[in-house]
Amino acid sequence: MANPLFDTLFGRYVGQDTAFLHLPDGRTITHGAFLEQVARFAHVFVELGAQPGDRLAVQIEKSPEALAVYAACAQAGIIFLPLNTAYTADEVSYFVANSGARVLICDGSKVDALGPVAEAAGAVLETLNADGTGTLPDKAEDKPAVFETVPRAAGDLAAFLYTSGTTGRSKGAMLTQTNLLSNAEVLADYWQFGSGDVLLHALPIFHTHGLFVATNITLIAGGSMIFLPRFDLDRIIADLPRATSMMGVPTFYTRLLGDDRFDRELVQHMRLFVSGSAPLLAETHARFEARTGHRILERYGMTETNMNTSNPYDGERRAGTVGFPLPGVELKITDPGSGRTLPDGEVGQIEVRGPNVFRGYWQMPEKTREELREDGFFITGDLGMIDSRGYVQIVGRNKDLIISGGYNIYPKEIELVLDDQPGVLESAVIGVPHPDFGETVVGVLVTEPGAAPDPDAIMAAAGQSLARFKHPRKLVVLPELPRNAMGKVQKNLLRTQFDGLFK
Ligand code: MLC
Ligand code: AMP
């Protein structure tokens, strides 16, 4: 195949009038029409000077056109770099500069903020709005509806997805065509996706879950998607009767369970509910089954590895576990100190190897070496064990990470901002249980002697540099931070102390 990713996911649909995207306004976009848009965008990217292997960064709202940008990058051999729409200009600036993006596409409302960012990085700026208008579609209008697919090898890079790091610096995970394709093929088969599937898609498309897992699987299987701009409870309840399957983070399921309209009758025709990106409480699993008769299928993945494990489609879906390693994925539990493989039943760090595992972090060879072993095993930073029946259980994290509503938040990044505020001597940021988001952010401050920092000013400063979802939902002041004999802040003690803040 000349370009395995494009040919497998998209190319075979050229000229087909099969349904691909069902939109909230009642329109359905066919595969064929979608691919004409893709071809036009690919022509624009070439005209803008983007070469195969260049990076194209986007910070755009979810729309059929936004998805077409992803496909157009695949067709033109450009590396796709999607960014969370919540990121501030400061945050975007880092990603654009670090990746050396040739093109940045943003929402029209962000041009003032991102114009200087693009200019400083030497990137071309184009716009694409949620309603499909903007300078990119304007330029695409008179372009041909066919584009000669740029040849790429299976090992070539297809996407960069940035993940935050424990040092506060985000790392660009380099994903190859094989990483994405192998995983989509395995999952479509494992979860028995077919051409009759209609996936209710309410996830963002700037992360692995909504972009690769949901979209690529649907494309491989030949199904269609009800493509919603975001999670909207009323919309989901209205659309569920037309869907066969749904994927979400645990917050989706707890929100649905909080609504009386979500009952057995509404979903009795559904084939599959999948959960991932954050731990699904066993209690949510049980409540879901009691209410609907369906058992949620929980799986486990990461930006760097795509999906690693899954509960079985046929067979017992065990609450509190993430199932078995997927076909082709090796998983072992190791001792964090020695790296020795531990026997089943013992808790250690989870390591994975397979065609799903990324190539490394962009221009960070040392970080890559720390986490990706020479033999191909990736150290996930998650702690887990394999139970007597072979199911993998995640029991904690060996990395200082908070997962709020499926978004990853690295405390260090927030601590750096808090520590900079007048009157703040030092800070520790922790995650505490939250009924809606699973975990939420709490900032623990120690003030300078005699100082009384203004919480509103601190939050305003955080708003300047950090996306809203990273903001502490509460700031608390302590006389000092608990430390161990080595001087390391004992966040576990803080988490225990503030465990009940949102309960
Ligand atoms: C929104 N807000 C959040 C938030 N999402 N705050 C913390 N955590 C989040 N996840 C902010 C909003 O800006 C708003 O701020 C306030 O919280 C309430 O907003 P809301 O309207 O209730 O939130 P909503 O827009 O409905 O979004 C919640 C959500 C969304 C859960 C639907 O966050 C979401 O779609 N999450 C999915 C994330 C995801 O796809 N993760 C996959 C990563 S891939 P204000 O100003 O109003 O207070 C990965 C690998 C793998 O992890 O295994 O899949
Ligand atoms: P990200 O960096 O956004 O890709 O997030 C990956 C992290 O999400 C993993 O390392 C896990 O800590 C967490 N994660 C994903 N799926 C699950 C799950 N089913 N249960 C628990 N944690 C999960």
XYZ file of C-alpha atoms and ligand atoms in Angstrom:
580
model
C 0.000 0.000 0.000
C 1.314 3.428 -0.885
C 0.041 5.085 2.280
C -1.283 2.444 4.685
C -2.988 4.822 7.110
C -4.845 6.831 4.511
C -5.605 3.910 2.228
C -6.930 1.690 5.009
C -8.970 4.266 6.892
C -10.121 6.612 4.166
C -8.937 5.834 0.647
C -11.240 2.877 0.094
C -14.272 5.130 0.557
C -13.535 7.573 -2.272
C -16.721 8.021 -4.288
C -18.861 5.974 -1.861
C -22.213 7.412 -0.838
C -22.371 5.410 2.413
C -23.214 7.295 5.611
C -20.247 8.461 7.698
C -21.248 11.343 9.982
C -24.733 12.070 11.343
C -24.849 15.655 12.586
C -27.071 17.321 15.200
C -28.737 19.471 12.511
C -30.079 16.334 10.800
C -27.553 16.253 7.944
C -25.637 13.095 7.121
C -22.239 13.400 5.465
C -21.311 10.485 3.240
C -17.856 9.004 3.045
C -17.550 10.241 -0.527
C -18.471 13.846 0.265
C -16.173 13.813 3.302
C -13.262 12.659 1.137
C -13.836 15.410 -1.391
C -13.447 17.930 1.417
C -10.331 16.067 2.565
C -8.791 16.300 -0.909
C -9.490 20.045 -1.113
C -7.860 20.624 2.268
C -4.846 18.544 1.220
C -4.404 20.808 -1.825
C -4.447 23.877 0.447
C -1.834 22.394 2.771
C 0.481 21.775 -0.172
C -0.154 25.322 -1.404
C 0.751 26.640 2.061
C 4.108 24.937 1.730
C 3.543 21.980 4.073
C 5.756 19.086 3.006
C 5.450 15.421 3.953
C 6.792 15.045 7.498
C 5.979 18.646 8.452
C 3.778 19.233 11.473
C 0.371 20.861 11.212
C -1.053 21.984 14.554
C -4.762 22.590 15.116
C -6.704 24.172 17.954
C -10.205 23.970 16.532
C -13.681 23.004 17.663
C -14.997 19.566 16.842
C -16.723 19.490 13.453
C -16.769 17.323 10.317
C -14.297 19.776 8.783
C -11.976 19.374 11.767
C -11.981 15.634 11.203
C -11.310 16.259 7.514
C -8.130 18.130 8.507
C -6.876 14.947 10.216
C -7.645 12.882 7.106
C -6.097 15.511 4.799
C -2.873 15.372 6.822
C -2.844 11.590 6.406
C -3.405 11.950 2.656
C -0.665 14.583 2.252
C 1.803 12.771 4.540
C 1.751 15.620 7.076
C 2.043 14.968 10.809
C -1.223 15.896 12.546
C -0.922 17.711 15.889
C -4.280 18.323 17.584
C -4.478 20.590 20.661
C -7.049 20.836 23.439
C -9.408 23.735 22.688
C -9.118 24.803 26.327
C -5.408 25.611 26.108
C -4.418 29.240 26.599
C -2.272 31.100 24.047
C 0.716 30.572 26.381
C 0.208 26.836 26.256
C -0.348 26.732 22.485
C 2.768 28.803 21.996
C 4.893 26.072 23.580
C 3.424 23.297 21.413
C 3.790 25.229 18.171
C 7.363 26.259 18.916
C 8.414 22.875 20.288
C 6.984 20.904 17.374
C 8.260 23.356 14.769
C 4.787 23.330 13.218
C 4.671 24.668 9.658
C 0.957 25.471 9.839
C -1.338 26.413 12.728
C -5.104 26.286 12.262
C -7.272 27.916 14.903
C -10.807 29.127 15.499
C -11.466 32.594 14.058
C -12.098 33.934 17.577
C -8.518 33.118 18.549
C -6.693 34.917 15.751
C -5.780 37.917 17.882
C -4.274 35.719 20.575
C -2.629 33.170 18.293
C -1.504 35.421 15.444
C 1.619 36.480 17.360
C 2.197 32.860 18.439
C 2.232 31.665 14.827
C 4.392 34.564 13.742
C 6.960 34.001 16.469
C 7.209 30.335 15.498
C 7.325 31.026 11.760
C 4.083 29.095 11.170
C 1.352 29.981 8.686
C -1.957 30.755 10.445
C -5.328 29.713 8.980
C -8.757 29.574 10.560
C -11.480 26.958 10.765
C -14.590 27.725 12.791
C -17.050 25.339 14.418
C -19.589 26.022 11.652
C -17.130 24.997 8.936
C -16.299 28.526 7.784
C -12.866 30.169 7.883
C -9.850 30.951 5.745
C -9.012 27.264 5.258
C -12.398 26.315 3.738
C -12.350 29.569 1.746
C -9.046 28.615 0.174
C -10.273 25.039 -0.332
C -13.417 26.032 -2.189
C -11.978 26.130 -5.681
C -9.547 23.234 -5.229
C -10.000 19.873 -6.996
C -12.031 17.222 -5.150
C -9.364 14.602 -5.767
C -5.810 14.584 -4.474
C -3.030 12.174 -5.280
C -2.239 10.472 -1.995
C 1.355 11.023 -0.877
C 3.171 7.704 -0.414
C 4.190 6.938 3.164
C 5.688 3.914 4.859
C 4.007 2.137 7.759
C 6.801 3.290 10.053
C 6.441 6.973 9.131
C 5.084 9.413 11.691
C 1.383 10.211 11.455
C 0.643 12.283 14.569
C 2.176 14.093 17.516
C 0.090 14.131 20.668
C 1.491 16.139 23.548
C 1.287 14.744 27.058
C 2.301 16.692 30.118
C 5.227 15.587 32.159
C 6.235 15.369 35.783
C 8.728 18.181 35.247
C 5.970 20.474 33.971
C 7.244 20.351 30.357
C 4.944 18.690 27.844
C 6.346 15.969 25.626
C 5.329 15.293 22.042
C 4.523 11.597 21.675
C 5.465 10.555 18.127
C 2.960 8.076 16.725
C 3.539 6.133 13.534
C 1.034 4.901 10.994
C 1.526 1.365 12.349
C 0.873 2.500 15.923
C -2.532 3.835 14.925
C -3.528 1.220 12.379
C -2.530 -1.886 14.309
C -4.503 -0.723 17.318
C -7.621 0.220 15.354
C -7.605 -3.132 13.568
C -7.229 -5.106 16.782
C -9.912 -3.135 18.609
C -12.474 -3.222 15.810
C -12.146 -6.981 15.850
C -11.993 -7.361 19.659
C -15.106 -5.251 20.180
C -16.828 -6.715 17.113
C -17.438 -3.447 15.311
C -19.164 -3.803 11.945
C -20.694 -1.794 9.146
C -24.017 -1.716 10.985
C -22.508 0.143 13.914
C -23.592 3.685 14.681
C -21.226 5.078 17.311
C -22.479 7.883 19.527
C -19.429 10.160 19.465
C -19.408 12.914 22.106
C -15.693 12.872 22.984
C -13.276 15.589 21.933
C -11.184 14.745 18.852
C -7.874 16.135 20.117
C -7.066 13.052 22.208
C -6.406 9.384 21.550
C -9.812 8.293 22.810
C -12.072 10.371 20.551
C -9.692 10.661 17.608
C -8.014 7.305 17.232
C -10.030 4.802 19.243
C -13.511 5.997 18.315
C -12.953 7.363 14.817
C -10.395 4.923 13.453
C -12.350 1.902 14.650
C -15.530 3.176 13.014
C -13.635 3.761 9.768
C -12.029 0.319 9.811
C -15.415 -1.292 10.424
C -17.297 0.741 7.830
C -19.798 2.073 10.363
C -21.014 5.613 10.970
C -20.949 8.079 13.853
C -23.467 10.393 15.439
C -20.990 13.232 15.690
C -21.791 15.608 18.557
C -19.692 18.710 19.217
C -19.418 17.875 22.921
C -21.004 15.904 25.750
C -24.511 17.310 26.129
C -26.787 15.181 28.291
C -30.054 16.123 26.530
C -28.522 15.509 23.126
C -27.115 12.139 24.168
C -30.452 11.016 25.536
C -32.173 12.144 22.334
C -29.634 10.341 20.126
C -29.164 7.079 22.025
C -32.144 5.402 20.300
C -30.347 5.801 16.931
C -26.990 4.487 18.187
C -25.624 0.970 18.577
C -22.520 1.782 20.593
C -20.961 4.520 22.693
C -17.506 5.331 24.039
C -16.848 7.647 26.938
C -14.866 8.600 29.992
C -16.372 7.603 33.360
C -17.856 11.109 33.811
C -20.129 10.394 30.805
C -21.572 7.374 32.567
C -21.977 8.954 36.001
C -23.728 11.932 34.375
C -26.077 9.601 32.455
C -26.845 7.699 35.658
C -27.722 10.987 37.314
C -30.611 11.451 34.865
C -33.887 9.555 35.291
C -34.516 9.510 31.546
C -31.539 7.184 31.201
C -33.247 3.835 31.746
C -33.366 0.260 30.493
C -35.872 1.018 27.779
C -33.796 3.834 26.280
C -30.757 1.598 25.766
C -32.050 -1.937 25.471
C -31.153 -2.025 21.757
C -27.543 -0.904 22.406
C -24.722 -3.292 21.578
C -21.833 -1.814 23.540
C -20.764 0.844 26.047
C -16.993 1.329 26.390
C -15.256 3.280 29.166
C -11.670 4.402 29.504
C -9.105 7.197 30.027
C -9.734 7.184 33.797
C -10.736 4.574 36.374
C -14.369 3.505 36.301
C -15.494 2.963 39.870
C -16.789 -0.573 40.505
C -19.803 1.123 42.037
C -20.561 2.939 38.743
C -20.200 -0.354 36.878
C -22.715 -2.015 39.209
C -25.190 0.880 39.131
C -25.011 0.947 35.345
C -25.811 -2.734 35.097
C -28.646 -2.484 37.606
C -30.183 0.420 35.687
C -29.691 -0.735 32.113
C -28.873 -4.434 32.078
C -25.628 -3.602 30.197
C -22.141 -4.202 31.566
C -19.754 -1.412 30.585
C -16.635 -2.707 28.847
C -13.609 -1.044 30.449
C -10.281 -0.765 28.639
C -6.938 0.864 29.414
C -4.744 2.996 27.222
C -2.428 5.957 26.988
C -1.428 8.616 24.524
C 1.958 6.936 24.066
C 0.600 3.444 23.561
C -2.945 3.695 22.256
C -4.961 0.886 23.864
C -3.171 -1.799 25.870
C -5.786 -3.937 27.557
C -9.496 -4.551 27.369
C -12.171 -6.511 29.108
C -13.544 -9.200 26.829
C -16.475 -8.634 24.499
C -17.750 -12.157 25.118
C -16.863 -13.321 28.575
C -16.873 -11.653 31.942
C -16.346 -7.894 32.065
C -14.933 -7.562 35.555
C -15.578 -4.357 37.440
C -12.432 -2.763 38.835
C -10.243 -4.375 36.170
C -9.122 -3.290 32.708
C -9.195 -6.813 31.294
C -6.529 -8.640 29.316
C -3.623 -7.436 27.160
C -4.920 -6.960 23.619
C -3.762 -9.380 20.923
C -0.207 -8.410 19.943
C 0.382 -6.419 23.135
C 2.737 -7.810 25.783
C 2.248 -6.600 29.334
C 4.333 -7.258 32.410
C 4.434 -6.061 35.986
C 7.882 -5.084 37.167
C 9.632 -3.963 40.294
C 10.138 -0.191 39.967
C 13.629 -0.377 41.494
C 15.195 -3.365 39.730
C 12.966 -3.706 36.664
C 12.572 -7.424 37.527
C 9.314 -9.042 36.369
C 7.021 -9.762 39.300
C 4.765 -12.803 39.649
C 1.011 -12.522 39.146
C -0.737 -11.116 42.182
C 2.065 -8.703 43.078
C 1.775 -4.969 42.556
C 4.386 -3.232 40.434
C 4.772 -0.917 37.488
C 2.945 -1.771 34.283
C 5.148 -2.104 31.199
C 3.855 -2.738 27.679
C 5.347 -3.635 24.308
C 3.798 -4.032 20.900
C 3.067 -2.385 17.548
C 0.878 0.085 19.423
C 3.787 1.606 21.370
C 4.984 5.011 20.148
C 8.357 5.870 18.661
C 9.501 8.221 21.427
C 9.189 11.840 22.550
C 9.934 14.495 19.940
C 13.430 15.883 20.454
C 13.645 14.471 23.982
C 16.002 11.495 23.681
C 16.709 11.406 27.405
C 13.041 11.363 28.409
C 12.484 8.692 25.789
C 15.307 6.558 27.215
C 13.907 6.911 30.742
C 10.519 5.530 29.763
C 11.021 3.435 26.650
C 13.420 0.564 27.257
C 15.834 -0.599 24.568
C 13.951 -3.900 24.305
C 10.779 -1.990 23.367
C 8.945 -2.109 26.706
C 7.360 1.201 27.685
C 7.167 2.046 31.381
C 3.633 3.393 31.695
C 3.934 4.983 35.133
C 0.802 3.114 36.182
C 0.901 0.646 39.056
C -1.003 -2.583 38.765
C -1.194 -6.322 39.141
C -2.416 -9.321 37.186
C -5.030 -11.269 39.116
C -5.399 -15.049 39.309
C -7.614 -15.067 36.232
C -5.293 -12.946 34.127
C -7.227 -9.687 34.424
C -5.100 -6.555 34.829
C -5.966 -4.269 37.698
C -4.682 -0.703 37.928
C -4.137 0.101 41.561
C -2.427 3.486 41.400
C 0.146 5.626 39.657
C 3.870 5.866 39.977
C 3.648 9.336 38.411
C 2.349 12.505 39.958
C -0.749 12.833 37.800
C -4.352 13.899 38.297
C -7.062 12.696 35.888
C -10.067 15.009 35.914
C -12.981 14.074 33.658
C -10.533 12.136 31.481
C -8.082 15.031 31.104
C -4.579 14.557 32.445
C -3.221 17.247 34.703
C 0.364 17.273 35.928
C 0.608 18.993 39.340
C 4.087 20.336 38.638
C 2.784 22.645 35.943
C 0.302 24.217 38.378
C 2.774 24.310 41.273
C 5.167 26.361 39.130
C 2.438 28.979 38.638
C 1.324 28.984 42.284
C 4.888 29.243 43.581
C 5.329 32.408 41.505
C 2.466 34.269 43.199
C 3.187 37.073 45.668
C 3.035 35.862 49.261
C 3.275 32.167 48.332
C 6.315 30.426 49.776
C 5.609 27.020 48.242
C 2.773 24.841 47.089
C 1.690 21.279 46.510
C -1.041 20.368 44.068
C -3.025 17.189 44.646
C -6.014 15.364 43.198
C -8.940 14.547 45.476
C -12.084 12.493 44.759
C -14.810 14.412 42.943
C -18.334 13.114 42.195
C -18.450 14.428 38.615
C -14.843 14.531 37.412
C -13.551 11.490 39.337
C -10.672 13.568 40.648
C -10.263 17.311 40.922
C -7.411 19.719 41.605
C -6.672 21.189 45.037
C -3.819 23.637 45.608
C -2.177 23.513 49.027
C -0.288 26.718 49.796
C 2.266 27.700 52.392
C 2.453 31.455 52.707
C 5.468 33.624 53.338
C 5.687 34.813 56.965
C 3.030 37.473 57.596
C 1.681 37.312 54.029
C -1.979 36.748 53.157
C -2.137 35.959 49.438
C -5.331 36.906 47.623
C -7.009 33.721 46.272
C -8.818 35.668 43.510
C -5.552 37.152 42.273
C -3.958 33.715 42.328
C -6.809 32.222 40.305
C -6.614 35.102 37.822
C -2.905 34.463 37.371
C -3.585 30.767 36.817
C -6.163 31.746 34.193
C -3.525 33.607 32.210
C -1.276 30.657 31.683
C -3.254 27.480 32.353
C -6.307 25.952 30.666
C -9.459 26.158 32.771
C -9.642 22.405 33.436
C -6.261 22.583 35.211
C -7.292 25.311 37.661
C -7.434 24.371 41.325
C -11.079 24.055 42.386
C -9.968 24.905 45.887
C -6.973 26.576 47.508
C -6.128 25.719 51.106
C -3.406 27.195 53.294
C -1.260 25.098 55.635
C 1.513 26.275 57.968
C 3.882 23.791 56.288
C 3.886 20.862 53.877
C 4.375 17.351 55.286
C 7.776 16.003 54.214
C 9.572 12.703 54.646
C 13.124 12.302 55.899
C 14.447 12.980 52.383
C 12.589 16.294 52.267
C 10.066 15.040 49.677
C 6.528 16.364 50.049
C 4.242 13.553 51.201
C 1.318 14.105 48.894
C -0.357 10.914 50.080
C -0.827 12.535 53.497
C -2.296 15.652 51.891
C -4.627 13.526 49.761
C -5.853 11.736 52.887
C -6.298 15.029 54.741
C -8.368 16.618 51.960
C -10.059 13.455 50.698
C -13.533 14.612 51.767
C -13.447 18.168 50.369
C -15.878 17.450 47.503
C -17.747 14.429 48.829
C -14.461 20.870 31.454
N -14.076 21.494 32.575
C -13.326 20.652 33.298
C -13.237 19.471 32.533
N -13.959 19.628 31.395
N -12.717 20.781 34.484
C -12.017 19.749 34.931
N -11.897 18.585 34.251
C -12.489 18.419 33.048
N -12.358 17.273 32.369
C -14.392 22.840 33.063
C -15.130 23.693 32.102
O -14.202 24.514 31.447
C -16.079 24.475 33.009
O -15.418 25.546 33.556
C -16.372 23.536 34.130
O -15.285 22.617 34.137
C -17.639 22.746 33.999
O -17.818 22.414 32.681
P -18.896 21.367 32.192
O -19.784 22.045 31.209
O -19.507 20.634 33.315
O -17.938 20.370 31.475
P -18.117 19.771 30.075
O -17.852 20.775 29.035
O -19.424 19.043 30.075
O -16.893 18.748 30.011
C -16.760 17.680 30.912
C -16.411 16.438 30.114
C -15.185 16.778 29.219
C -16.092 15.311 31.047
C -17.580 16.029 29.210
O -14.117 17.198 30.034
C -14.766 15.666 28.333
O -15.306 15.476 27.240
N -13.777 14.864 28.775
C -13.225 13.805 27.959
C -11.730 13.888 27.968
C -11.113 12.844 27.035
O -11.518 12.654 25.906
N -10.059 12.194 27.516
C -9.370 11.187 26.698
C -7.856 11.373 26.844
S -7.043 10.100 25.918
P -16.180 26.777 34.251
O -15.376 27.927 33.808
O -17.570 26.770 33.739
O -16.081 26.493 35.704
C -6.476 9.048 27.111
C -6.009 7.725 26.673
C -7.097 6.749 26.907
O -6.572 9.302 28.252
O -6.908 5.738 27.591
O -8.181 7.019 26.404
P -3.142 10.046 28.673
O -1.776 10.456 28.963
O -4.136 11.122 28.551
O -3.101 9.185 27.519
O -3.650 9.192 29.903
C -3.217 7.893 30.128
C -3.453 7.496 31.546
O -4.852 7.409 31.799
C -2.931 6.115 31.849
O -1.541 6.119 32.093
C -3.743 5.748 33.058
O -3.188 6.313 34.228
C -5.079 6.414 32.770
N -6.089 5.469 32.281
C -6.504 5.241 31.020
N -7.479 4.291 31.007
C -7.681 3.926 32.294
C -8.550 3.006 32.949
N -9.434 2.287 32.294
N -8.461 2.899 34.295
C -7.573 3.620 34.993
N -6.740 4.522 34.444
C -6.789 4.666 33.103
